[in-house]
Tab-separated table of C-alpha atoms in Angstrom:
chain	number	residue	atom	x	y	z
D	4	MET	CA	60.595	73.731	117.235
D	5	LYS	CA	63.684	75.901	117.033
D	6	ASN	CA	64.996	77.138	120.389
D	7	ILE	CA	65.403	80.911	119.934
D	8	ARG	CA	67.791	82.534	122.394
D	9	ILE	CA	67.010	86.151	123.292
D	10	PRO	CA	69.736	87.897	125.333
D	11	PRO	CA	68.547	89.987	128.299
D	12	ARG	CA	69.391	93.682	127.877
D	13	HIS	CA	71.573	93.727	130.992
D	14	GLU	CA	73.779	90.961	129.556
D	15	VAL	CA	74.672	92.702	126.277
D	16	ARG	CA	77.325	95.331	125.761
D	17	PRO	CA	79.310	96.856	122.918
D	18	PHE	CA	82.862	95.779	122.155
D	19	PHE	CA	85.182	97.875	120.000
D	20	GLN	CA	87.477	96.738	117.171
D	21	PRO	CA	90.060	99.391	116.245
D	22	ILE	CA	90.276	100.867	112.758
D	23	ILE	CA	93.769	102.069	111.892
D	24	SER	CA	94.829	104.757	109.447
D	25	LEU	CA	97.790	103.770	107.276
D	26	GLN	CA	98.312	107.481	106.753
D	27	SER	CA	99.047	108.200	110.420
D	28	GLN	CA	99.584	104.589	111.649
D	29	GLU	CA	97.218	105.368	114.531
D	30	ILE	CA	93.795	104.188	115.618
D	31	ILE	CA	91.288	106.676	114.192
D	32	GLY	CA	88.111	104.909	115.240
D	33	TYR	CA	86.318	101.744	116.279
D	34	GLU	CA	83.651	99.509	114.841
D	35	THR	CA	81.149	98.714	117.555
D	36	LEU	CA	80.141	95.036	117.761
D	37	GLY	CA	77.573	93.458	120.072
D	38	ARG	CA	78.567	90.851	122.631
D	39	TRP	CA	76.518	88.695	125.011
D	40	ILE	CA	78.229	88.492	128.410
D	41	ARG	CA	77.249	85.123	129.912
D	42	GLU	CA	78.525	83.008	132.775
D	43	SER	CA	79.895	80.559	130.202
D	44	GLY	CA	81.825	83.298	128.383
D	45	VAL	CA	81.483	86.092	125.839
D	46	GLU	CA	79.470	85.375	122.679
D	47	SER	CA	79.075	87.356	119.472
D	48	LEU	CA	75.583	88.684	118.817
D	49	GLY	CA	76.041	88.170	115.073
D	50	PRO	CA	73.887	85.006	115.032
D	51	PHE	CA	71.147	86.847	116.953
D	52	PHE	CA	71.019	89.726	114.450
D	53	ASN	CA	71.104	87.363	111.457
D	54	ASP	CA	68.438	84.941	112.714
D	55	PRO	CA	65.320	85.279	110.486
D	56	ASP	CA	63.182	83.693	113.231
D	57	ILE	CA	63.820	86.608	115.602
D	58	SER	CA	61.533	89.579	115.054
D	59	GLU	CA	63.003	92.785	113.688
D	60	ASP	CA	61.523	94.715	116.635
D	61	MET	CA	63.440	92.494	119.081
D	62	GLN	CA	66.659	92.905	117.088
D	63	LEU	CA	66.172	96.666	116.941
D	64	MET	CA	65.563	96.886	120.683
D	65	ILE	CA	68.855	95.123	121.462
D	66	ASP	CA	70.730	97.025	118.737
D	67	ARG	CA	69.603	100.426	120.011
D	68	HIS	CA	70.545	99.477	123.548
D	69	LEU	CA	74.045	98.536	122.326
D	70	ARG	CA	74.228	101.659	120.172
D	71	GLU	CA	73.420	103.949	123.069
D	72	GLN	CA	76.050	102.308	125.298
D	73	ALA	CA	78.664	102.661	122.533
D	74	ILE	CA	77.839	106.319	121.857
D	75	GLU	CA	77.905	107.096	125.576
D	76	GLN	CA	81.323	105.416	125.916
D	77	ILE	CA	82.870	107.125	122.874
D	78	ALA	CA	81.472	110.499	123.972
D	79	ALA	CA	83.158	110.162	127.371
D	80	ALA	CA	86.500	109.036	125.930
D	81	PRO	CA	89.341	111.516	125.472
D	82	GLY	CA	90.371	112.397	121.931
D	83	GLU	CA	88.403	112.597	118.723
D	84	GLY	CA	88.210	108.944	117.637
D	85	SER	CA	85.346	107.922	115.379
D	86	LEU	CA	82.652	105.338	116.031
D	87	PHE	CA	81.587	103.089	113.144
D	88	ILE	CA	77.966	101.965	113.576
D	89	ASN	CA	76.473	99.159	111.454
D	90	LEU	CA	72.905	99.793	110.291
D	91	LYS	CA	70.878	97.579	108.015
D	92	PRO	CA	69.236	99.590	105.208
D	93	SER	CA	65.913	97.890	105.969
D	94	TRP	CA	66.110	99.130	109.592
D	95	ILE	CA	66.808	102.702	108.537
D	96	TYR	CA	64.104	102.620	105.893
D	97	ARG	CA	61.311	101.060	107.936
D	98	THR	CA	62.038	102.996	111.130
D	99	TYR	CA	61.980	106.380	109.431
D	100	LYS	CA	58.939	105.512	107.300
D	101	ARG	CA	57.106	104.413	110.442
D	102	THR	CA	58.176	107.120	112.917
D	103	GLY	CA	59.836	109.958	110.996
D	104	VAL	CA	62.732	109.741	113.476
D	105	LEU	CA	66.339	108.578	113.152
D	106	PRO	CA	67.218	107.193	116.618
D	107	THR	CA	70.993	107.499	116.116
D	108	ILE	CA	70.733	111.239	115.519
D	109	GLU	CA	68.633	111.582	118.668
D	110	LEU	CA	71.327	109.719	120.644
D	111	LEU	CA	74.047	112.012	119.289
D	112	LYS	CA	72.043	115.004	120.464
D	113	LYS	CA	71.449	113.387	123.871
D	114	TYR	CA	75.161	112.762	124.507
D	115	HIS	CA	76.368	115.989	122.839
D	116	ILE	CA	78.757	114.153	120.550
D	117	ASN	CA	80.139	115.800	117.426
D	118	PRO	CA	78.384	114.005	114.514
D	119	SER	CA	81.612	114.160	112.471
D	120	ARG	CA	82.889	111.424	114.813
D	121	ILE	CA	80.162	109.011	113.675
D	122	VAL	CA	80.450	106.771	110.623
D	123	ILE	CA	77.184	105.172	109.538
D	124	GLU	CA	78.016	101.820	107.908
D	125	ILE	CA	75.213	100.760	105.592
D	126	THR	CA	75.484	96.979	105.547
D	127	GLU	CA	75.266	95.087	102.262
D	128	GLU	CA	72.105	93.121	103.015
D	129	GLU	CA	69.370	92.389	100.493
D	130	PHE	CA	67.091	95.434	100.361
D	131	THR	CA	63.612	95.433	98.788
D	132	GLY	CA	62.529	99.016	99.526
D	133	LYS	CA	62.774	101.994	97.196
D	134	LEU	CA	66.403	103.004	96.671
D	135	GLN	CA	65.471	106.642	96.022
D	136	GLU	CA	63.729	106.884	99.397
D	137	LEU	CA	66.616	105.105	101.191
D	138	THR	CA	69.050	107.581	99.597
D	139	TRP	CA	66.963	110.513	100.827
D	140	ILE	CA	66.873	109.091	104.368
D	141	VAL	CA	70.619	108.389	104.437
D	142	GLU	CA	71.191	111.954	103.253
D	143	LEU	CA	69.665	113.114	106.568
D	144	TYR	CA	72.614	111.503	108.395
D	145	ARG	CA	75.050	113.207	106.028
D	146	GLU	CA	73.377	116.603	106.445
D	147	PHE	CA	73.582	116.197	110.227
D	148	GLY	CA	77.347	115.753	109.860
D	149	CYS	CA	77.875	111.969	109.922
D	150	THR	CA	80.122	110.142	107.466
D	151	ILE	CA	78.512	107.489	105.249
D	152	ALA	CA	80.220	104.153	104.560
D	153	ILE	CA	79.177	101.035	102.665
D	154	ASP	CA	80.049	97.842	104.521
D	155	ASP	CA	81.039	94.476	103.015
D	156	VAL	CA	81.462	95.703	99.437
D	157	GLY	CA	81.872	92.618	97.284
D	158	SER	CA	79.707	90.358	99.441
D	159	GLY	CA	76.722	88.407	98.163
D	160	PHE	CA	74.347	91.367	98.285
D	161	SER	CA	76.646	93.931	96.636
D	162	ASN	CA	74.514	96.505	94.843
D	163	PHE	CA	76.417	99.009	92.762
D	164	ASP	CA	73.272	101.083	92.222
D	165	ARG	CA	73.196	101.554	95.986
D	166	ILE	CA	76.877	102.533	96.128
D	167	ALA	CA	76.448	105.046	93.302
D	168	SER	CA	73.269	106.489	94.807
D	169	LEU	CA	74.482	106.777	98.427
D	170	GLN	CA	77.919	108.170	97.415
D	171	PRO	CA	79.752	106.920	100.518
D	172	LYS	CA	83.004	108.455	101.750
D	173	ILE	CA	84.303	105.029	102.839
D	174	LEU	CA	84.113	101.707	100.981
D	175	LYS	CA	84.667	98.744	103.280
D	176	ILE	CA	85.904	95.678	101.415
D	177	ASP	CA	84.634	92.202	102.201
D	178	LEU	CA	87.418	90.227	103.888
D	179	ASN	CA	86.887	87.124	101.731
D	180	ILE	CA	87.898	89.026	98.593
D	181	LEU	CA	91.094	90.190	100.309
D	182	LYS	CA	92.041	86.628	101.262
D	183	LYS	CA	91.256	85.227	97.801
D	184	SER	CA	93.145	88.061	96.074
D	185	ILE	CA	96.434	86.793	97.531
D	186	ILE	CA	96.207	83.505	95.608
D	187	HIS	CA	93.859	84.320	92.702
D	188	ASP	CA	94.499	86.900	89.964
D	189	GLY	CA	90.774	87.397	89.310
D	190	TYR	CA	90.134	88.454	92.898
D	191	LYS	CA	93.286	90.569	92.839
D	192	ALA	CA	91.876	92.438	89.829
D	193	LEU	CA	88.555	92.827	91.668
D	194	MET	CA	90.343	94.337	94.673
D	195	GLN	CA	92.124	96.787	92.389
D	196	SER	CA	88.827	97.709	90.725
D	197	PHE	CA	87.392	98.653	94.123
D	198	SER	CA	90.454	100.821	94.705
D	199	ILE	CA	89.841	102.602	91.397
D	200	LEU	CA	86.125	102.920	92.209
D	201	ALA	CA	86.914	104.516	95.577
D	202	ALA	CA	89.355	106.966	93.989
D	203	GLN	CA	86.873	107.933	91.279
D	204	MET	CA	84.138	108.530	93.881
D	205	GLY	CA	86.349	110.506	96.248
D	206	ALA	CA	86.032	107.759	98.853
D	207	SER	CA	88.598	106.029	101.064
D	208	LEU	CA	89.153	102.267	101.002
D	209	LEU	CA	88.903	100.361	104.288
D	210	VAL	CA	90.086	96.744	104.191
D	211	GLU	CA	88.796	94.585	107.014
D	212	GLY	CA	89.752	91.082	108.077
D	213	VAL	CA	93.498	91.753	107.979
D	214	GLU	CA	94.973	88.827	109.910
D	215	THR	CA	98.530	88.497	108.569
D	216	LYS	CA	101.332	90.814	107.514
D	217	GLN	CA	100.993	89.480	103.968
D	218	GLU	CA	97.357	90.618	103.969
D	219	LEU	CA	98.475	94.011	105.292
D	220	HIS	CA	100.880	94.321	102.347
D	221	THR	CA	98.056	93.346	99.966
D	222	ALA	CA	95.891	96.080	101.479
D	223	LEU	CA	98.713	98.561	100.919
D	224	GLN	CA	99.112	97.424	97.317
D	225	VAL	CA	95.457	98.118	96.499
D	226	GLY	CA	95.508	101.563	98.059
D	227	ALA	CA	93.761	101.000	101.386
D	228	ARG	CA	93.694	104.074	103.593
D	229	TYR	CA	92.293	102.222	106.615
D	230	VAL	CA	92.620	98.648	107.891
D	231	GLN	CA	91.180	96.528	110.674
D	232	GLY	CA	91.510	92.915	111.717
D	233	PHE	CA	93.029	90.395	114.093
D	234	LEU	CA	96.571	91.336	113.028
D	235	PHE	CA	95.982	94.335	115.257
D	236	SER	CA	93.195	93.410	117.658
D	237	LYS	CA	89.916	91.588	118.048
D	238	ALA	CA	86.963	93.535	119.416
D	239	GLU	CA	87.624	94.502	123.040
D	240	PRO	CA	85.381	95.991	125.761
D	241	GLU	CA	87.652	99.018	126.211
D	242	LEU	CA	89.182	101.587	123.884
D	243	GLN	CA	92.930	101.477	123.248
D	244	ARG	CA	95.787	103.973	122.957
D	245	PRO	CA	95.806	105.642	119.506
D	246	ASP	CA	99.460	104.647	118.956
D	247	ALA	CA	99.058	101.030	120.109
D	248	TYR	CA	100.135	99.602	116.723
D	249	LYS	CA	102.220	102.481	115.398
D	250	SER	CA	105.603	100.824	115.916
D	251	MET	CA	104.602	97.624	114.132
D	252	LEU	CA	102.985	99.530	111.264
D	253	GLU	CA	105.980	101.808	110.767
D	254	LYS	CA	108.207	98.741	110.463
D	255	GLU	CA	105.875	96.949	108.018
D	256	MET	CA	105.255	100.036	105.896
D	257	LYS	CA	108.997	100.645	105.643
D	258	LEU	CA	109.478	97.032	104.523
D	259	PHE	CA	106.612	97.356	102.051
D	260	GLY	CA	108.113	100.565	100.659
D	261	GLN	CA	111.473	98.874	100.169
D	262	GLU	CA	109.866	95.913	98.386
D	263	GLU	CA	107.835	98.205	96.120
D	264	PHE	CA	110.845	100.389	95.369
D	265	SER	CA	112.849	97.295	94.409
D	266	ARG	CA	109.997	95.976	92.246
D	267	TYR	CA	109.565	99.268	90.399
D	268	SER	CA	113.324	99.552	89.953
D	269	ARG	CA	113.320	96.170	88.224
D	270	LEU	CA	110.402	97.209	86.042
D	271	LEU	CA	112.022	100.510	85.127
D	272	SER	CA	115.337	98.863	84.290
D	273	VAL	CA	113.806	98.475	80.847
D	274	HIS	CA	114.325	102.227	80.454
D	275	GLN	CA	118.100	101.768	80.679
D	276	SER	CA	118.052	99.055	78.019
D	277	LEU	CA	116.219	101.446	75.681
D	278	SER	CA	118.320	104.537	76.373
D	279	THR	CA	120.157	104.445	73.032
D	280	LEU	CA	116.933	103.983	71.099
D	281	ILE	CA	115.082	106.703	73.039
D	282	HIS	CA	117.779	109.301	72.482
D	283	THR	CA	118.079	108.558	68.771
D	284	ASN	CA	115.853	110.380	66.299
D	285	VAL	CA	114.124	107.267	64.958
D	286	GLY	CA	112.491	107.706	61.574
D	287	ILE	CA	109.266	105.739	61.112
D	288	SER	CA	106.906	106.184	58.184
D	289	THR	CA	105.614	102.656	57.511
D	290	ALA	CA	104.544	99.573	59.442
D	291	ASP	CA	107.575	97.677	58.178
D	292	GLU	CA	109.914	100.392	59.504
D	293	ALA	CA	108.164	100.227	62.888
D	294	ASP	CA	108.636	96.450	62.935
D	295	THR	CA	112.321	96.878	62.121
D	296	VAL	CA	112.775	99.201	65.123
D	297	ILE	CA	111.240	96.569	67.430
D	298	GLU	CA	113.261	93.709	65.941
D	299	GLN	CA	116.480	95.666	66.486
D	300	THR	CA	115.491	96.289	70.121
D	301	ILE	CA	114.064	92.919	71.216
D	302	SER	CA	117.398	91.443	72.270
D	303	THR	CA	117.993	94.277	74.770
D	304	VAL	CA	114.745	94.114	76.773
D	305	SER	CA	114.416	92.332	80.118
D	306	ASP	CA	112.967	88.856	80.535
D	307	ASN	CA	109.751	90.169	82.101
D	308	CYS	CA	108.813	91.988	78.871
D	309	ILE	CA	106.061	89.899	77.272
D	310	ARG	CA	104.879	92.202	74.461
D	311	MET	CA	106.133	95.136	72.331
D	312	TYR	CA	104.425	97.405	69.810
D	313	ILE	CA	104.566	100.964	68.429
D	314	CYS	CA	101.658	103.414	68.151
D	315	ARG	CA	101.113	106.894	66.789
D	316	GLU	CA	99.891	109.597	69.170
D	317	ASP	CA	96.389	109.387	67.648
D	318	GLY	CA	96.094	105.876	69.102
D	319	TYR	CA	96.606	103.807	65.949
D	320	GLN	CA	99.108	100.984	66.194
D	321	THR	CA	101.726	101.182	63.462
D	322	SER	CA	103.743	98.058	64.127
D	323	SER	CA	102.845	94.414	64.459
D	324	ASN	CA	102.439	92.911	67.924
D	325	TYR	CA	105.581	91.141	69.129
D	326	THR	CA	104.790	88.618	71.884
D	327	ARG	CA	107.228	86.490	73.886
D	328	ARG	CA	106.523	82.747	73.712
D	329	GLU	CA	108.369	79.781	75.197
D	330	GLU	CA	110.007	79.168	71.826
D	331	GLY	CA	110.856	82.853	71.269
D	332	TRP	CA	109.168	86.006	69.956
D	333	SER	CA	106.171	85.796	67.630
D	334	LYS	CA	104.951	88.491	65.234
D	335	ASP	CA	101.254	89.261	64.625
D	336	GLU	CA	100.558	91.760	61.809
D	337	SER	CA	96.785	91.743	62.473
D	338	TYR	CA	97.248	94.396	65.182
D	339	ARG	CA	98.439	96.995	62.681
D	340	GLN	CA	95.952	99.921	62.655
D	341	ALA	CA	94.281	98.798	65.906
D	342	ASN	CA	93.243	101.914	67.849
D	343	TRP	CA	93.983	102.056	71.585
D	344	THR	CA	92.403	105.369	72.608
D	345	TRP	CA	89.656	103.351	74.311
D	346	ARG	CA	92.232	102.453	76.956
D	347	PRO	CA	91.670	104.850	79.894
D	348	TYR	CA	95.369	105.567	80.314
D	349	PHE	CA	96.353	106.016	76.644
D	350	ILE	CA	95.722	109.716	75.968
D	351	SER	CA	96.809	110.862	79.449
D	352	ASN	CA	100.065	108.903	79.114
D	353	ILE	CA	100.777	110.431	75.692
D	354	LEU	CA	100.261	113.915	77.122
D	355	MET	CA	102.457	113.162	80.157
D	356	MET	CA	105.262	111.770	77.981
D	357	ASN	CA	105.167	114.900	75.822
D	358	LEU	CA	105.186	117.121	78.898
D	359	GLN	CA	107.823	115.289	80.957
D	360	LYS	CA	109.981	114.067	78.033
D	361	GLN	CA	110.424	110.671	79.685
D	362	GLY	CA	108.903	107.201	79.823
D	363	ILE	CA	105.860	106.315	81.918
D	364	LEU	CA	104.918	103.146	83.825
D	365	SER	CA	101.184	102.444	84.071
D	366	GLN	CA	99.242	101.135	87.046
D	367	ALA	CA	99.064	97.344	87.388
D	368	TYR	CA	96.215	95.623	85.558
D	369	ALA	CA	95.228	92.185	84.263
D	370	ASP	CA	96.371	91.423	80.729
D	371	LEU	CA	93.469	90.745	78.353
D	372	ASP	CA	95.176	87.785	76.680
D	373	THR	CA	96.908	86.037	79.576
D	374	SER	CA	94.999	87.397	82.641
D	375	ARG	CA	98.401	87.864	84.288
D	376	GLN	CA	99.208	91.026	86.222
D	377	ILE	CA	101.217	93.419	84.064
D	378	GLN	CA	102.254	97.053	83.798
D	379	THR	CA	102.879	98.913	80.569
D	380	TYR	CA	105.989	101.018	80.034
D	381	SER	CA	105.743	103.578	77.243
D	382	CYS	CA	108.231	106.073	75.811
D	383	ALA	CA	108.487	108.469	72.877
D	384	LEU	CA	110.278	107.443	69.662
D	385	GLY	CA	110.986	110.254	67.257
D	386	GLU	CA	108.208	112.514	66.018
D	387	GLY	CA	104.721	111.314	66.974
D	388	TYR	CA	105.530	107.644	67.623
D	389	TYR	CA	105.559	105.778	70.949
D	390	LEU	CA	106.965	102.418	71.980
D	391	PHE	CA	104.898	100.279	74.392
D	392	LEU	CA	106.233	97.341	76.399
D	393	ASP	CA	103.982	95.106	78.523
D	394	LEU	CA	105.920	93.944	81.575
D	395	GLU	CA	104.876	90.991	83.741
D	396	ILE	CA	104.910	91.805	87.432
């Protein structure tokens, strides 16, 4: 028979892992994590809460005890730091259905804490209840003034219906995706998709599990607003100074900015190579004339340019596709009359080029043909025609 270990209430206490804003470079809150204080040392309560052989009532009893200690401690602390509280959707759902009470809200009332300081992290566990009812219950936290977050986005139980329905203000990215994104283009694209999702929903991206400066730079690249991880601190029993990591972050963000500025400068150097062409009134009326313009320009573009083509402002491609191969440039006439208005950036870029009278560099994305990370530079050519260059990052 399995030996189930149940921690006594007096031996458990909350620890706090800081969450840092890259906007201010200061600690803006803490995730509260349960620890078992034993004579042999401090143990995480993660295995206890994830053990299917331990009753939910027992887990809830220990969790609420930890939650109350954490709320009491954050309420007594100076400043306005936030407290991030993990709640399983099944706990929220079953507790409210059974009692009609949300214990966390009652604790906030008891300790007179401003609910805007509380972030309810809905964990990404498997959930078998009714999503509509869960959404209605979670809305009670939001109406009370708490912030809603989805934890571990991208983990095994990711449910995009749940994300869309709960409309969180914070998306917390699973640390394994961050680590894989550094060495795998597919995971890098997935990280960027979460960044786009957060922006479209009006949510902030929180990247957890940041252990190295390289991972910090990756978080910056995908648009993280908040970070947490061992690069800064493990969970500790006491709260820390808000500016504890400000100096280190200022240094790393300055370095990141310099690296990004240098990278974009290299990408935009293509603009200089096209200056003569851009400022010449190029006449294009046929596909062959469009091809001639590209063929006269190919020798001037940088080595990171992997593809060139010309489109009209209505989205139809006029020229052939010119693609760089190991043996040189290849020409593919089958792309003539392909329409690219289905690309999310196409129409907005055309409008911006017309308004600003200059070239535009797109966001990074994965190339459909090669799966490599690229950015597209586009610029106006004469009346109603636009040159596009795909640049490998």
